[in-house]
PDB file of C-alpha atoms in Angstrom:
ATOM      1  CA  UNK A 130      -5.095 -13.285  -9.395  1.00 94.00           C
ATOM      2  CA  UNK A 131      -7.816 -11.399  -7.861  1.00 97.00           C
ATOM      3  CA  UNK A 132      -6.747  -8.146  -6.170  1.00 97.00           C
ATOM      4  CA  UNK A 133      -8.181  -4.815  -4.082  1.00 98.00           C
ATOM      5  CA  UNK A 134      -6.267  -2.091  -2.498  1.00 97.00           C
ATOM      6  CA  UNK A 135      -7.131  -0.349   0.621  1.00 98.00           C
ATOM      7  CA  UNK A 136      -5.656   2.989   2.507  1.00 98.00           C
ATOM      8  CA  UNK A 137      -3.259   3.145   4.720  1.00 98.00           C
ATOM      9  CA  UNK A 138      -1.474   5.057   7.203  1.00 98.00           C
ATOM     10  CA  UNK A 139       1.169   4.462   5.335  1.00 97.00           C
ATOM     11  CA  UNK A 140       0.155   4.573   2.005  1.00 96.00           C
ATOM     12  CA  UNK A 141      -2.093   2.515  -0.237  1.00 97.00           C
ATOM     13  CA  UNK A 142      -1.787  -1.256   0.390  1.00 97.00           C
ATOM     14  CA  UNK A 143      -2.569  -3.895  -2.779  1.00 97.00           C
ATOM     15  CA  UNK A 144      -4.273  -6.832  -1.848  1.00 98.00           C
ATOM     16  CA  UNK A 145      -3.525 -10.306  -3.954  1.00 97.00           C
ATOM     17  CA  UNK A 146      -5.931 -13.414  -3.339  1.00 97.00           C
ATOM     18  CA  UNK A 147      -7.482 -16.313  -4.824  1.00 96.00           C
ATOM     19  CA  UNK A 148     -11.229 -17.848  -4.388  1.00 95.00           C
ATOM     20  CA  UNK A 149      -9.898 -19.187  -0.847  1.00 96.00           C
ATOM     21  CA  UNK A 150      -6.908 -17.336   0.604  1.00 97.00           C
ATOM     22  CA  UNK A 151      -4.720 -14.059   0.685  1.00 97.00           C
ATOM     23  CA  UNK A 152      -1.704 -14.582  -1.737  1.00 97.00           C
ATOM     24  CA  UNK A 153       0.343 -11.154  -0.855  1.00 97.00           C
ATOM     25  CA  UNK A 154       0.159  -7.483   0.638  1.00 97.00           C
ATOM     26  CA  UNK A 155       2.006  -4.634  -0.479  1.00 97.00           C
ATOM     27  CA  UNK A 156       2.581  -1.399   0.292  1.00 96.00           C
ATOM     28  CA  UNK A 157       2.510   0.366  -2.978  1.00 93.00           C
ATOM     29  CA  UNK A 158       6.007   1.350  -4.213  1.00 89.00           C
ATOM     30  CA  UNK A 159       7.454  -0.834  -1.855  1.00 90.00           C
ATOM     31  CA  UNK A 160      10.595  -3.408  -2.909  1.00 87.00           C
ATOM     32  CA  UNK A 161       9.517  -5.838  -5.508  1.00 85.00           C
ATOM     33  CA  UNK A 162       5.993  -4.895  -5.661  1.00 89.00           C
ATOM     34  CA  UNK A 163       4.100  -6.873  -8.541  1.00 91.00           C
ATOM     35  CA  UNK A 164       2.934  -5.124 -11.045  1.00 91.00           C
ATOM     36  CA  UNK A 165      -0.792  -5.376 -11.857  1.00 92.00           C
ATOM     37  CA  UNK A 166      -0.955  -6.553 -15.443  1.00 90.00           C
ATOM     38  CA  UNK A 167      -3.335  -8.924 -17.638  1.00 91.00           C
ATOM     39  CA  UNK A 168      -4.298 -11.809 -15.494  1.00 92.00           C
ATOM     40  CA  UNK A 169      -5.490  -9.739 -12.388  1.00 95.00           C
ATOM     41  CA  UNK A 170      -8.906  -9.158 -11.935  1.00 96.00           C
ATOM     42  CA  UNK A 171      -9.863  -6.411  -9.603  1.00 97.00           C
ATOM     43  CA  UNK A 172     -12.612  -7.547  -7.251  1.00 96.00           C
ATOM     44  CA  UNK A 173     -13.000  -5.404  -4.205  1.00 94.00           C
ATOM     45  CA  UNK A 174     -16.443  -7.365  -3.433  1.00 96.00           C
ATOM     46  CA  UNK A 175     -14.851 -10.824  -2.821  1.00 97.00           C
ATOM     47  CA  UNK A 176     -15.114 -12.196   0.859  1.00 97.00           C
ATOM     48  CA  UNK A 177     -11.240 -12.850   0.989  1.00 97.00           C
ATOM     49  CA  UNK A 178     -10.541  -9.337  -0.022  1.00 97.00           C
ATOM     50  CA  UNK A 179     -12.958  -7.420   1.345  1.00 97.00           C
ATOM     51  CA  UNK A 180     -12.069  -9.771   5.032  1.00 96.00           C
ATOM     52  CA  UNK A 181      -8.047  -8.865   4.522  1.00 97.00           C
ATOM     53  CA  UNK A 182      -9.072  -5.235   4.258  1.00 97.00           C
ATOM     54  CA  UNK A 183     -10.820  -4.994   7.281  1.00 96.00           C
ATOM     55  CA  UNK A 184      -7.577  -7.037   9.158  1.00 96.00           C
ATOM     56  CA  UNK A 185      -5.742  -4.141   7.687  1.00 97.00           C
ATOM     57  CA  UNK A 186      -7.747  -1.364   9.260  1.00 97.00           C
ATOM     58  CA  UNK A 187      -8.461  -2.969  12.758  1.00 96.00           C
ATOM     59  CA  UNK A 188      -4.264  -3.509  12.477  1.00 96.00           C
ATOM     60  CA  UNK A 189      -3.229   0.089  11.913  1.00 97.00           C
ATOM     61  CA  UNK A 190      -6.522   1.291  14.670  1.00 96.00           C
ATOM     62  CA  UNK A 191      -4.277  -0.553  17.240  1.00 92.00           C
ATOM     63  CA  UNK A 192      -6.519  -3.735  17.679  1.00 91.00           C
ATOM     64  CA  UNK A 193      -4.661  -6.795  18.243  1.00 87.00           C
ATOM     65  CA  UNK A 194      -6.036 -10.042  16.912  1.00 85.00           C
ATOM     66  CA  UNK A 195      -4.820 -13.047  15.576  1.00 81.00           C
ATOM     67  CA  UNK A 196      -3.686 -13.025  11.952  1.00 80.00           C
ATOM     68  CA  UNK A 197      -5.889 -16.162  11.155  1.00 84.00           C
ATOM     69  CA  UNK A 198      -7.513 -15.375   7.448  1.00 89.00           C
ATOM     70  CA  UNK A 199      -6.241 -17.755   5.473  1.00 95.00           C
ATOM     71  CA  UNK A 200      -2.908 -17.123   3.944  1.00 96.00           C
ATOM     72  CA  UNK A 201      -0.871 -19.362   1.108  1.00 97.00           C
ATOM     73  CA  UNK A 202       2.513 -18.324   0.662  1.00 97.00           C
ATOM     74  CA  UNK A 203       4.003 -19.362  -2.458  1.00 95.00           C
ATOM     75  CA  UNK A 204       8.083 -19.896  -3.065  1.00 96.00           C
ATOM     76  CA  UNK A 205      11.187 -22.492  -2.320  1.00 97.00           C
ATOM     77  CA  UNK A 206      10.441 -24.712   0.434  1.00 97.00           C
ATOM     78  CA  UNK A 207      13.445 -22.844   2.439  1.00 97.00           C
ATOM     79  CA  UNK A 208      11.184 -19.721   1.703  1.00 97.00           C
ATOM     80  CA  UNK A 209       8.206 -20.985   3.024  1.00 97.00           C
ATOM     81  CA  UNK A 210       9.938 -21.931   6.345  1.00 97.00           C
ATOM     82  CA  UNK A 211      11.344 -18.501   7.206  1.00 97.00           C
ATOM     83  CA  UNK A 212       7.803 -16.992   6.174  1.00 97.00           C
ATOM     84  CA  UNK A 213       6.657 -19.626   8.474  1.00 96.00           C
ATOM     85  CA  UNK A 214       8.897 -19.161  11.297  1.00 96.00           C
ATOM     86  CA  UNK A 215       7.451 -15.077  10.842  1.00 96.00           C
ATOM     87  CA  UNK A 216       4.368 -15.960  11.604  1.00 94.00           C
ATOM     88  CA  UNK A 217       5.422 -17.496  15.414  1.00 92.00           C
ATOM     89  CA  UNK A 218       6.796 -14.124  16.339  1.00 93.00           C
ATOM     90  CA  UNK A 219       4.533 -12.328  18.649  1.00 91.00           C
ATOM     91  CA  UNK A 220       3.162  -8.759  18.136  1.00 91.00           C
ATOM     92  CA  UNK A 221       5.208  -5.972  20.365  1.00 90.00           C
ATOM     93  CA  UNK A 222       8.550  -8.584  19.869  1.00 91.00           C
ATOM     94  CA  UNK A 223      11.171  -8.643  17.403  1.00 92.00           C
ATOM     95  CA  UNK A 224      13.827 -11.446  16.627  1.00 92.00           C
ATOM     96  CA  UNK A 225      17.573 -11.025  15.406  1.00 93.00           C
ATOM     97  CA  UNK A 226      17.987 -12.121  11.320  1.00 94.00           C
ATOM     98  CA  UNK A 227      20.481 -14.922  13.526  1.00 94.00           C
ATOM     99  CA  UNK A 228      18.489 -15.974  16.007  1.00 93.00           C
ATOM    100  CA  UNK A 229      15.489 -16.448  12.616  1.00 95.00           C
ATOM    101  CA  UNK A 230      18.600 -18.605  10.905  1.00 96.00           C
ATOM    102  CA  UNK A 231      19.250 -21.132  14.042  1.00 95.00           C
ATOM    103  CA  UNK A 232      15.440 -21.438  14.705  1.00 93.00           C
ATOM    104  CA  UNK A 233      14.748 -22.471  11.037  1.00 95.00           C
ATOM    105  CA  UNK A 234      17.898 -25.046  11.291  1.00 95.00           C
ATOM    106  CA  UNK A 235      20.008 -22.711   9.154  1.00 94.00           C
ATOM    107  CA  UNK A 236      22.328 -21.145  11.716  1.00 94.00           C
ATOM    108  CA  UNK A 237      25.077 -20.443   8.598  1.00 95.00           C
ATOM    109  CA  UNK A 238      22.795 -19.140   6.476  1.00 94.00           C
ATOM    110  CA  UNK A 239      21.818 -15.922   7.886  1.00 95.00           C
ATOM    111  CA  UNK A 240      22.035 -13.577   4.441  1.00 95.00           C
ATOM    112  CA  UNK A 241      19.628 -16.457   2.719  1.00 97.00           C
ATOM    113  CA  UNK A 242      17.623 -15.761   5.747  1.00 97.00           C
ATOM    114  CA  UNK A 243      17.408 -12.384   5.526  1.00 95.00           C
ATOM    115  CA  UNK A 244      16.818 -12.554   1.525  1.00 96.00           C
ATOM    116  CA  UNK A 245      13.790 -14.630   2.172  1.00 97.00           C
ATOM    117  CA  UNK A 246      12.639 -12.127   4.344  1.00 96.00           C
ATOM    118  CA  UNK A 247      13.026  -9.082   2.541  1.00 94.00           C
ATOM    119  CA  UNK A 248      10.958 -11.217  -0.462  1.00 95.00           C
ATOM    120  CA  UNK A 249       8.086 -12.291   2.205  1.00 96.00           C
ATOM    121  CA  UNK A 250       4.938 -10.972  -0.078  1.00 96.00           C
ATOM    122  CA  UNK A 251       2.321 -10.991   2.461  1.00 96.00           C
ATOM    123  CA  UNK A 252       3.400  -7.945   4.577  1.00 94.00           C
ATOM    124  CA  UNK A 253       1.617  -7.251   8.026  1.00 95.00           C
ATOM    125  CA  UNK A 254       0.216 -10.716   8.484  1.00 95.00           C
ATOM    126  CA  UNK A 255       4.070 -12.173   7.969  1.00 96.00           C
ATOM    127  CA  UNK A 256       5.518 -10.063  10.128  1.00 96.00           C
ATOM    128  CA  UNK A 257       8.912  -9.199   8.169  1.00 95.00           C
ATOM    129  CA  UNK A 258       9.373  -5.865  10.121  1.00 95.00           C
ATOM    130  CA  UNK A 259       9.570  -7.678  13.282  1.00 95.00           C
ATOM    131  CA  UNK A 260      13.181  -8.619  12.232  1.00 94.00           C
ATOM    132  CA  UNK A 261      16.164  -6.580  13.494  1.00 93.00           C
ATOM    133  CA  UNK A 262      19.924  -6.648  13.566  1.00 89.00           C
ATOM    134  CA  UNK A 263      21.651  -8.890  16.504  1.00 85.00           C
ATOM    135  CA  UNK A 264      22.265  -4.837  17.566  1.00 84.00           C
ATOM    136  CA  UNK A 265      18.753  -4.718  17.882  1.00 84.00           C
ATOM    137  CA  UNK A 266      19.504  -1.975  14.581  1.00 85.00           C
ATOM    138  CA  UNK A 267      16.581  -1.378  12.280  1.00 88.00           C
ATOM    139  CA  UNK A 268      17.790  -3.136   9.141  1.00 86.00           C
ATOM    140  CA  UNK A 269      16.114  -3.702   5.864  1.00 83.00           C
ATOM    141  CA  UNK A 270      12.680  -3.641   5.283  1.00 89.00           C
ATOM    142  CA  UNK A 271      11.197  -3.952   1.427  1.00 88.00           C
ATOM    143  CA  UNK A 272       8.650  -0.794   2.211  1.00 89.00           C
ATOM    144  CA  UNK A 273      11.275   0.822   3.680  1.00 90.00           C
ATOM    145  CA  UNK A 274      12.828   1.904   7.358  1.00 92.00           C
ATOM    146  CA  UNK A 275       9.980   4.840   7.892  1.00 93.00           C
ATOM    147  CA  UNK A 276       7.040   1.902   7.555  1.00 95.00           C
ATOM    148  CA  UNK A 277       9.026  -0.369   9.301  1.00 95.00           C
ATOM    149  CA  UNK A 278       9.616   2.180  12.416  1.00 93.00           C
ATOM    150  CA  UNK A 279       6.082   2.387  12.404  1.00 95.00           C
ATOM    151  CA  UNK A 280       5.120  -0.722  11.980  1.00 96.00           C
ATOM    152  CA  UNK A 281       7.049  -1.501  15.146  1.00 95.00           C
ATOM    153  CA  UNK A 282       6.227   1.780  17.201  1.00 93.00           C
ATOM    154  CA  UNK A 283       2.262   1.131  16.521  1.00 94.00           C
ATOM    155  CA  UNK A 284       2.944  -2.636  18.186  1.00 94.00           C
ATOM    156  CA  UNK A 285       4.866  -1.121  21.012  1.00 91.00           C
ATOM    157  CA  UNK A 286       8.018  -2.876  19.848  1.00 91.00           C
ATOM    158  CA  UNK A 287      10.369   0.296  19.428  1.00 85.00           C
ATOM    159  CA  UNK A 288      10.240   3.015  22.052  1.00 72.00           C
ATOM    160  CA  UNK A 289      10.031   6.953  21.270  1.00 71.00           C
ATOM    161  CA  UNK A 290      13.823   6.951  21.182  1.00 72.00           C
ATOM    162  CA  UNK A 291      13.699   4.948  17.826  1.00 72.00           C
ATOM    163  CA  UNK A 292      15.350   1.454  19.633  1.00 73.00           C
ATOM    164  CA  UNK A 293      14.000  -1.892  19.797  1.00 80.00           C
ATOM    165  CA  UNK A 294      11.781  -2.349  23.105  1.00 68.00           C
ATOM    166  CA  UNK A 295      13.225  -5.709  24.773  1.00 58.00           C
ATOM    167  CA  UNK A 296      10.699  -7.328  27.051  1.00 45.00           C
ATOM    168  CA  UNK A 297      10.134 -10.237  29.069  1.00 43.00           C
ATOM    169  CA  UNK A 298       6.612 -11.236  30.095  1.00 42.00           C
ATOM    170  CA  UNK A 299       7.585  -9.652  33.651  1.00 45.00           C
ATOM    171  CA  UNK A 300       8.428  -6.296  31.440  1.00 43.00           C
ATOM    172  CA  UNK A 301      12.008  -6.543  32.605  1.00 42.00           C
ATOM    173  CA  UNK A 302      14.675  -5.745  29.151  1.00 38.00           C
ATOM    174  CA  UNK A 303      15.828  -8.801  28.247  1.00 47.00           C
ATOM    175  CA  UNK A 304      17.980  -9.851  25.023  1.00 42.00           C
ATOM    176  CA  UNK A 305      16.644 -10.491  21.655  1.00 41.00           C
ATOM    177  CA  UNK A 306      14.444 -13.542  21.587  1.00 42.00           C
ATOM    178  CA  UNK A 307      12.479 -15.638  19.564  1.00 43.00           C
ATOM    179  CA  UNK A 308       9.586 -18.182  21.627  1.00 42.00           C
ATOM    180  CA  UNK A 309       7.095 -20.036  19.281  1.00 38.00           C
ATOM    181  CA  UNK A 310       3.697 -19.263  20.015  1.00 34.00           C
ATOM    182  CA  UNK A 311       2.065 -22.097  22.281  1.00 33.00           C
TER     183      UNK A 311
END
């Protein structure tokens, strides 16, 4: 695997990608980070790194764009799905770890769901920390509650007060919900 990392607000994020796609982002220190070892090649000159880097930046400065560099997620075919299903939820929204479960057809299986989540490995562009509690509670996060507050807070999800914004496209509160992307 080639790799790169690249600052953060929130710390130093590691980059993992092949000749044609971004294979993971981590925050460094985070929840089963992988550790860089024989077979990883640093390479901050290669287009897919050097293009997920600047995603990164123009994220954290605020500027919303679509996540569209090319991604391959690798794990079970259940994994996949809920990394999937991640990538439908729209910035400034969150979804409840049960209302994830029914839309993936796994309504009973809400603590798989939530395990596949917390082992998502492409942070940011997989949008784990958009996940909450059916309280709307901040729950779980593999780089931990602090990024995850921010995470949300930067995309206007989570209000000064620390709780989950609710919105409607009217800006009325409305309950947890989860709309694919059209």
């Amino acid at each position: 695997m080639r790799y790169t990392t690249t600052p953060s607000p929130l710390g130093e994020v590691l980059l993992g990608f092949d000749d044609a796609a971004l294979l993971g982002l981590w925050f460094r220190g985070q929840k089963d980070e992988p550790t860089v070892g024989e077979g990883w090649v640093r390479d901050g000159a290669h287009p897919v790194g050097v293009d997920a880097a600047a995603r990164v930046a123009r994220y954290f400065d605020g500027v919303e764009e679509p996540f569209d560099l090319p991604i391959r997620l690798r794990g079970t075919p259940f994994q996949v799905a809920v990394w999937e299903a991640l990538r439908a939820i729209p910035r400034g929204e969150t979804i409840a770890y049960a209302e994830l479960a029914r839309h993936v057809g796994t309504p009973a299986a809400v603590r798989a769901v939530g395990a596949a989540v917390g082992r998502n490995p492409v942070s940011i562009f997989v949008p784990c920390h958009r996940v909450v509690g059916s309280d709307g509670a901040l729950t779980g996060y593999a780089g931990g509650l602090p990024r995850k507050t921010y995470l949300l807070r930067l995309e206007g999800a989570l209000g000064v007060d620390g709780r989950v914004r609710r919105r409607t496209s009217d800006g009325a509160q409305a309950p947890l919900s989860f709309e694919p992307r059209a």
